[in-house]
């Protein structure tokens, strides 16, 4: 994970997504422009200019680091989290003005509200991991249990707040309460994710013997149980059979291919690593093919991560929203181990070609 401090990731995770996002929103804007009031058009321009300036500053910073061969520092991660979370917060607050209810539904995508969050979430995830790396230096020992305890305290505190305090809290204006509530959700979600992922990071990097000893106790739930349970819940398996209008909470994943790929991916990740280079190469090829499947769900659920804490409190199964990020970390680690072994027997060019071709297949 130390490689994440390389400035090249800013180009990949920030510059490229923003470049892709601009033409998408410009196309949507051109379609509805004639139906918008002048002040709304001005609002569109202000958001576009603001995002462009922020992205340009990121690009200049990345070029500076690259030219000086420097690593990304902690101040960038803090500034990036504050600025982009603030931007997304303001964007969400003004979204109903950007896309007025008077605009016919057929003129805009039904998922446009998630576009900005989806394309900026890789930057937020990257900044979050940089912060984690800087605050978890390798020359120190950490108590894994404390990190998980702190993570568990967050949803428990929310449960107590909603049960005991929220019903009695009527002293502040409604708008203030809404804003405060959203700020608390975002900040508590970040703290929750920080301690949870930090605990997992410490186990994977500092507690290798623990990871190896209880390998399948981690692998099977993360790669098999949680993804399948998530598909069942999303696809309405536990709803009434006559609810024919249900098409999934997060999308339509009813195709049997989703189940097939989930099970196949779990088998590839859980199979023991072989010292036979041909069998190891076969596993690496399989994992390369399903890696795009893992990445797909990781990107889909990134915008919903801030809601994971409240989902855990309210419906109990919110932890399933975290499984794509855990699976992505696990899958990446397994492929990294395969690559390190196979590079002793095959060239980097050959292995990278397999990885790229496999990734593109699905």
Short mmCIF file of C-alpha atoms in Angstrom, two decimals:
data_model
loop_
_atom_site.label_atom_id
_atom_site.label_comp_id
_atom_site.label_asym_id
_atom_site.label_seq_id
_atom_site.Cartn_x
_atom_site.Cartn_y
_atom_site.Cartn_z
CA UNK A 1 0.00 0.00 0.00
CA UNK A 2 3.00 2.31 0.35
CA UNK A 3 2.88 2.63 -3.44
CA UNK A 4 -0.27 4.76 -2.97
CA UNK A 5 2.02 7.61 -1.86
CA UNK A 6 3.34 7.81 -5.43
CA UNK A 7 2.13 10.98 -7.17
CA UNK A 8 1.07 9.04 -10.27
CA UNK A 9 -2.09 8.00 -8.43
CA UNK A 10 -3.31 11.61 -8.42
CA UNK A 11 -3.27 11.55 -12.24
CA UNK A 12 -5.10 8.20 -12.33
CA UNK A 13 -7.62 8.69 -9.52
CA UNK A 14 -8.30 12.42 -9.78
CA UNK A 15 -7.29 13.96 -13.11
CA UNK A 16 -8.66 11.22 -15.39
CA UNK A 17 -12.05 10.81 -13.60
CA UNK A 18 -12.64 14.58 -13.63
CA UNK A 19 -11.72 14.75 -17.33
CA UNK A 20 -14.29 12.02 -18.01
CA UNK A 21 -16.90 13.64 -15.76
CA UNK A 22 -16.85 17.03 -17.51
CA UNK A 23 -18.10 15.90 -20.96
CA UNK A 24 -20.78 13.72 -19.33
CA UNK A 25 -22.24 16.66 -17.41
CA UNK A 26 -21.70 19.05 -20.30
CA UNK A 27 -23.81 16.74 -22.47
CA UNK A 28 -26.56 16.64 -19.84
CA UNK A 29 -26.35 20.43 -19.47
CA UNK A 30 -26.71 21.00 -23.22
CA UNK A 31 -29.86 18.85 -23.30
CA UNK A 32 -31.69 20.79 -20.58
CA UNK A 33 -30.05 24.22 -20.99
CA UNK A 34 -33.01 25.75 -22.85
CA UNK A 35 -35.32 24.86 -19.94
CA UNK A 36 -33.15 26.40 -17.24
CA UNK A 37 -33.45 29.87 -15.75
CA UNK A 38 -30.44 32.24 -16.05
CA UNK A 39 -29.57 31.93 -12.35
CA UNK A 40 -29.58 28.11 -12.64
CA UNK A 41 -27.30 28.28 -15.70
CA UNK A 42 -24.97 30.49 -13.65
CA UNK A 43 -25.04 27.89 -10.87
CA UNK A 44 -24.02 25.17 -13.35
CA UNK A 45 -21.10 27.33 -14.51
CA UNK A 46 -19.99 28.04 -10.95
CA UNK A 47 -19.91 24.35 -10.07
CA UNK A 48 -18.05 23.54 -13.28
CA UNK A 49 -15.45 26.27 -12.72
CA UNK A 50 -15.02 25.30 -9.05
CA UNK A 51 -14.43 21.63 -9.87
CA UNK A 52 -12.09 22.58 -12.71
CA UNK A 53 -9.99 24.81 -10.43
CA UNK A 54 -9.79 22.15 -7.72
CA UNK A 55 -8.77 19.49 -10.25
CA UNK A 56 -6.19 21.84 -11.80
CA UNK A 57 -4.60 22.47 -8.39
CA UNK A 58 -4.41 18.69 -7.88
CA UNK A 59 -2.79 18.30 -11.29
CA UNK A 60 -0.20 21.03 -10.63
CA UNK A 61 0.60 19.47 -7.26
CA UNK A 62 1.00 16.02 -8.86
CA UNK A 63 3.32 17.44 -11.56
CA UNK A 64 5.38 19.18 -8.86
CA UNK A 65 5.74 15.96 -6.83
CA UNK A 66 6.62 13.95 -9.93
CA UNK A 67 9.27 16.41 -11.09
CA UNK A 68 10.85 16.49 -7.60
CA UNK A 69 10.38 12.71 -7.09
CA UNK A 70 8.52 13.33 -3.83
CA UNK A 71 5.80 11.31 -2.13
CA UNK A 72 2.32 12.60 -1.31
CA UNK A 73 2.28 14.12 2.17
CA UNK A 74 -0.37 14.02 4.87
CA UNK A 75 -1.36 17.66 4.31
CA UNK A 76 -2.58 16.83 0.79
CA UNK A 77 -4.78 14.03 2.11
CA UNK A 78 -6.36 16.28 4.75
CA UNK A 79 -6.89 19.16 2.31
CA UNK A 80 -8.27 16.83 -0.36
CA UNK A 81 -10.77 15.23 2.04
CA UNK A 82 -11.97 18.59 3.35
CA UNK A 83 -12.27 20.25 -0.08
CA UNK A 84 -13.93 17.37 -1.95
CA UNK A 85 -16.29 16.44 0.86
CA UNK A 86 -17.25 20.12 1.08
CA UNK A 87 -17.78 20.24 -2.68
CA UNK A 88 -19.98 17.12 -2.63
CA UNK A 89 -21.93 18.47 0.32
CA UNK A 90 -22.67 21.77 -1.44
CA UNK A 91 -23.43 19.93 -4.70
CA UNK A 92 -25.96 17.72 -2.90
CA UNK A 93 -27.53 20.77 -1.25
CA UNK A 94 -28.04 22.55 -4.61
CA UNK A 95 -28.80 19.48 -6.74
CA UNK A 96 -32.55 20.12 -6.85
CA UNK A 97 -31.80 23.57 -8.26
CA UNK A 98 -29.34 22.21 -10.82
CA UNK A 99 -31.91 19.68 -12.05
CA UNK A 100 -35.31 21.34 -11.31
CA UNK A 101 -38.40 19.17 -10.91
CA UNK A 102 -39.80 20.90 -14.01
CA UNK A 103 -37.28 19.01 -16.19
CA UNK A 104 -38.95 15.89 -17.70
CA UNK A 105 -37.47 12.66 -16.34
CA UNK A 106 -36.73 11.31 -19.82
CA UNK A 107 -34.34 14.22 -20.53
CA UNK A 108 -31.81 13.32 -17.82
CA UNK A 109 -30.32 10.09 -16.53
CA UNK A 110 -32.09 8.66 -13.49
CA UNK A 111 -28.69 8.12 -11.83
CA UNK A 112 -27.19 11.54 -12.56
CA UNK A 113 -27.30 12.46 -8.87
CA UNK A 114 -24.62 9.80 -8.23
CA UNK A 115 -22.27 10.78 -11.08
CA UNK A 116 -20.24 13.40 -9.22
CA UNK A 117 -19.92 11.23 -6.12
CA UNK A 118 -18.93 8.19 -8.16
CA UNK A 119 -16.20 10.00 -10.12
CA UNK A 120 -14.79 11.87 -7.11
CA UNK A 121 -14.97 8.95 -4.69
CA UNK A 122 -11.69 7.39 -5.96
CA UNK A 123 -9.95 10.63 -4.95
CA UNK A 124 -11.58 10.54 -1.53
CA UNK A 125 -10.68 6.86 -1.05
CA UNK A 126 -7.08 7.57 -2.10
CA UNK A 127 -6.79 10.56 0.24
CA UNK A 128 -8.32 8.50 3.04
CA UNK A 129 -5.76 5.70 2.55
CA UNK A 130 -2.88 8.21 2.41
CA UNK A 131 -4.05 9.62 5.74
CA UNK A 132 -4.20 6.09 7.15
CA UNK A 133 -0.65 5.30 5.96
CA UNK A 134 0.80 8.48 7.47
CA UNK A 135 -0.98 7.90 10.78
CA UNK A 136 0.11 4.25 10.92
CA UNK A 137 3.92 4.37 10.59
CA UNK A 138 5.74 1.05 10.32
CA UNK A 139 8.11 1.70 13.22
CA UNK A 140 5.33 1.59 15.81
CA UNK A 141 3.27 -1.19 17.35
CA UNK A 142 -0.52 -0.87 17.44
CA UNK A 143 -3.29 -2.65 19.31
CA UNK A 144 -5.59 -4.12 16.66
CA UNK A 145 -8.37 -4.65 19.18
CA UNK A 146 -8.55 -0.96 20.09
CA UNK A 147 -9.08 0.01 16.45
CA UNK A 148 -11.99 -2.39 16.08
CA UNK A 149 -13.45 -1.26 19.43
CA UNK A 150 -13.34 2.38 18.33
CA UNK A 151 -15.00 1.40 15.03
CA UNK A 152 -17.80 -0.48 16.84
CA UNK A 153 -18.41 2.44 19.21
CA UNK A 154 -19.53 4.67 16.29
CA UNK A 155 -22.70 2.74 15.25
CA UNK A 156 -23.48 1.99 18.92
CA UNK A 157 -23.31 5.72 19.70
CA UNK A 158 -25.59 6.51 16.76
CA UNK A 159 -28.08 3.91 17.94
CA UNK A 160 -28.14 5.46 21.41
CA UNK A 161 -28.47 8.95 19.95
CA UNK A 162 -31.41 8.03 17.68
CA UNK A 163 -33.13 6.08 20.44
CA UNK A 164 -32.70 8.43 23.40
CA UNK A 165 -31.65 11.93 22.35
CA UNK A 166 -33.04 12.60 18.85
CA UNK A 167 -36.75 12.31 19.88
CA UNK A 168 -36.22 15.03 22.54
CA UNK A 169 -34.10 17.38 20.41
CA UNK A 170 -36.42 20.14 19.25
CA UNK A 171 -34.52 23.25 20.35
CA UNK A 172 -32.77 24.13 17.05
CA UNK A 173 -34.21 25.37 13.73
CA UNK A 174 -35.08 22.63 11.26
CA UNK A 175 -32.45 23.63 8.65
CA UNK A 176 -29.71 23.73 11.28
CA UNK A 177 -30.66 20.26 12.51
CA UNK A 178 -30.57 18.85 8.96
CA UNK A 179 -27.13 20.32 8.25
CA UNK A 180 -25.76 19.22 11.62
CA UNK A 181 -27.18 15.73 11.11
CA UNK A 182 -25.48 15.40 7.71
CA UNK A 183 -22.15 16.69 9.04
CA UNK A 184 -22.30 14.19 11.91
CA UNK A 185 -23.10 11.33 9.50
CA UNK A 186 -20.16 12.19 7.23
CA UNK A 187 -17.64 12.73 10.04
CA UNK A 188 -18.69 9.64 12.00
CA UNK A 189 -18.59 7.53 8.83
CA UNK A 190 -15.02 8.68 8.15
CA UNK A 191 -13.95 7.89 11.73
CA UNK A 192 -15.68 4.49 11.57
CA UNK A 193 -14.04 3.57 8.26
CA UNK A 194 -10.65 4.85 9.43
CA UNK A 195 -10.47 2.61 12.49
CA UNK A 196 -12.03 -0.38 10.69
CA UNK A 197 -9.68 -0.26 7.70
CA UNK A 198 -6.72 0.63 9.92
CA UNK A 199 -7.36 -2.49 12.00
CA UNK A 200 -7.52 -4.64 8.86
CA UNK A 201 -4.38 -2.96 7.48
CA UNK A 202 -2.45 -3.71 10.69
CA UNK A 203 -3.53 -7.35 10.61
CA UNK A 204 -2.55 -7.79 6.97
CA UNK A 205 0.81 -6.03 7.21
CA UNK A 206 2.01 -6.54 10.81
CA UNK A 207 0.23 -9.71 11.90
CA UNK A 208 1.12 -12.04 9.04
CA UNK A 209 1.16 -15.12 11.30
CA UNK A 210 -2.36 -14.32 12.58
CA UNK A 211 -3.62 -13.80 9.01
CA UNK A 212 -2.08 -17.10 7.89
CA UNK A 213 -3.35 -19.09 10.86
CA UNK A 214 -6.97 -17.96 10.51
CA UNK A 215 -6.84 -17.41 6.74
CA UNK A 216 -10.13 -19.02 5.82
CA UNK A 217 -11.98 -17.44 8.74
CA UNK A 218 -11.39 -14.15 6.87
CA UNK A 219 -11.41 -15.24 3.25
CA UNK A 220 -14.65 -17.21 3.16
CA UNK A 221 -16.90 -14.52 4.71
CA UNK A 222 -15.31 -11.66 2.74
CA UNK A 223 -15.17 -13.36 -0.66
CA UNK A 224 -18.17 -15.74 -0.50
CA UNK A 225 -20.69 -15.23 2.33
CA UNK A 226 -21.00 -11.42 2.37
CA UNK A 227 -21.15 -10.92 -1.44
CA UNK A 228 -23.78 -13.64 -1.88
CA UNK A 229 -25.82 -12.38 1.05
CA UNK A 230 -25.60 -8.87 -0.39
CA UNK A 231 -26.88 -10.10 -3.77
CA UNK A 232 -29.76 -11.96 -2.10
CA UNK A 233 -30.85 -8.89 -0.14
CA UNK A 234 -30.42 -6.51 -3.09
CA UNK A 235 -32.39 -8.78 -5.41
CA UNK A 236 -35.30 -9.10 -3.00
CA UNK A 237 -34.86 -12.70 -1.93
CA UNK A 238 -36.21 -11.85 1.52
CA UNK A 239 -39.10 -9.74 0.19
CA UNK A 240 -42.58 -10.98 -0.56
CA UNK A 241 -42.72 -13.14 -3.73
CA UNK A 242 -45.51 -11.01 -5.21
CA UNK A 243 -43.38 -7.84 -5.16
CA UNK A 244 -42.75 -8.01 -8.92
CA UNK A 245 -41.91 -4.32 -9.26
CA UNK A 246 -38.73 -4.68 -7.19
CA UNK A 247 -35.55 -4.21 -9.25
CA UNK A 248 -32.86 -4.06 -6.58
CA UNK A 249 -31.78 -1.57 -3.94
CA UNK A 250 -28.49 -0.63 -5.63
CA UNK A 251 -29.21 -1.86 -9.15
CA UNK A 252 -30.51 -4.80 -11.13
CA UNK A 253 -28.15 -7.69 -10.34
CA UNK A 254 -30.65 -10.49 -10.98
CA UNK A 255 -28.65 -12.12 -13.77
CA UNK A 256 -27.28 -15.53 -12.88
CA UNK A 257 -23.88 -14.32 -14.12
CA UNK A 258 -23.50 -12.22 -10.96
CA UNK A 259 -23.91 -15.32 -8.80
CA UNK A 260 -21.64 -17.39 -11.02
CA UNK A 261 -18.88 -14.77 -10.97
CA UNK A 262 -19.24 -14.30 -7.20
CA UNK A 263 -18.78 -18.01 -6.51
CA UNK A 264 -15.97 -18.35 -9.07
CA UNK A 265 -14.16 -15.35 -7.64
CA UNK A 266 -14.47 -16.75 -4.10
CA UNK A 267 -13.03 -20.11 -5.19
CA UNK A 268 -10.07 -18.46 -6.91
CA UNK A 269 -9.30 -16.34 -3.84
CA UNK A 270 -9.76 -19.17 -1.32
CA UNK A 271 -7.81 -21.88 -3.16
CA UNK A 272 -4.41 -22.43 -1.49
CA UNK A 273 -1.40 -20.95 -3.26
CA UNK A 274 0.54 -23.62 -5.12
CA UNK A 275 4.32 -23.80 -5.48
CA UNK A 276 3.77 -25.20 -8.97
CA UNK A 277 4.34 -22.28 -11.31
CA UNK A 278 1.83 -23.53 -13.90
CA UNK A 279 -0.99 -23.92 -11.35
CA UNK A 280 -0.07 -20.55 -9.82
CA UNK A 281 -0.16 -18.95 -13.26
CA UNK A 282 -3.60 -20.48 -13.89
CA UNK A 283 -4.87 -18.99 -10.62
CA UNK A 284 -3.34 -15.63 -11.53
CA UNK A 285 -5.11 -15.68 -14.90
CA UNK A 286 -8.44 -16.48 -13.22
CA UNK A 287 -8.00 -13.75 -10.61
CA UNK A 288 -7.05 -11.27 -13.34
CA UNK A 289 -10.30 -12.03 -15.18
CA UNK A 290 -12.50 -11.62 -12.08
CA UNK A 291 -10.57 -8.57 -10.82
CA UNK A 292 -12.69 -6.28 -12.99
CA UNK A 293 -15.79 -7.83 -11.38
CA UNK A 294 -14.41 -7.02 -7.91
CA UNK A 295 -13.43 -3.50 -9.00
CA UNK A 296 -16.90 -2.95 -10.51
CA UNK A 297 -18.69 -3.50 -7.21
CA UNK A 298 -16.00 -1.59 -5.32
CA UNK A 299 -16.67 1.50 -7.46
CA UNK A 300 -20.46 1.07 -7.32
CA UNK A 301 -20.52 1.03 -3.52
CA UNK A 302 -17.91 3.74 -2.89
CA UNK A 303 -20.51 6.58 -3.01
CA UNK A 304 -22.63 4.74 -0.45
CA UNK A 305 -19.88 4.19 2.13
CA UNK A 306 -20.82 7.30 4.17
CA UNK A 307 -24.26 5.71 4.64
CA UNK A 308 -22.83 2.44 5.94
CA UNK A 309 -22.84 3.52 9.60
CA UNK A 310 -26.51 4.53 9.53
CA UNK A 311 -27.38 1.37 7.61
CA UNK A 312 -25.71 -0.72 10.32
CA UNK A 313 -27.73 1.13 12.99
CA UNK A 314 -31.09 1.13 11.22
CA UNK A 315 -31.27 -2.19 9.37
CA UNK A 316 -28.46 -4.24 10.87
CA UNK A 317 -27.13 -5.46 7.49
CA UNK A 318 -25.29 -2.24 6.67
CA UNK A 319 -21.98 -4.04 7.19
CA UNK A 320 -22.64 -5.69 3.80
CA UNK A 321 -22.06 -2.27 2.21
CA UNK A 322 -18.47 -2.58 3.42
CA UNK A 323 -17.88 -6.01 1.88
CA UNK A 324 -16.95 -4.70 -1.63
CA UNK A 325 -14.09 -2.61 -0.22
CA UNK A 326 -12.90 -5.52 1.96
CA UNK A 327 -13.09 -7.87 -1.03
CA UNK A 328 -11.19 -5.38 -3.19
CA UNK A 329 -8.38 -5.19 -0.60
CA UNK A 330 -8.29 -8.99 -0.24
CA UNK A 331 -8.33 -9.60 -4.01
CA UNK A 332 -5.54 -7.04 -4.55
CA UNK A 333 -3.35 -8.61 -1.86
CA UNK A 334 -3.83 -12.11 -3.29
CA UNK A 335 -2.92 -10.96 -6.80
CA UNK A 336 0.10 -9.10 -5.44
CA UNK A 337 1.36 -12.29 -3.78
CA UNK A 338 0.82 -14.26 -7.00
CA UNK A 339 2.68 -11.62 -9.00
CA UNK A 340 5.67 -11.61 -6.62
CA UNK A 341 5.95 -15.39 -6.91
CA UNK A 342 5.44 -15.60 -10.66
CA UNK A 343 7.92 -12.82 -11.51
CA UNK A 344 10.65 -15.26 -10.42
CA UNK A 345 9.61 -17.50 -13.32
CA UNK A 346 8.11 -15.18 -15.93
CA UNK A 347 8.90 -11.73 -17.30
CA UNK A 348 7.16 -8.58 -16.04
CA UNK A 349 5.92 -7.90 -19.57
CA UNK A 350 4.31 -11.35 -19.83
CA UNK A 351 2.57 -11.09 -16.43
CA UNK A 352 1.35 -7.54 -17.04
CA UNK A 353 -0.01 -8.56 -20.45
CA UNK A 354 -1.97 -11.39 -18.78
CA UNK A 355 -3.29 -8.98 -16.15
CA UNK A 356 -4.44 -6.38 -18.70
CA UNK A 357 -6.00 -8.89 -21.12
CA UNK A 358 -7.71 -10.78 -18.27
CA UNK A 359 -9.01 -7.56 -16.76
CA UNK A 360 -10.52 -6.51 -20.11
CA UNK A 361 -12.33 -9.80 -20.79
CA UNK A 362 -15.44 -9.22 -18.64
#
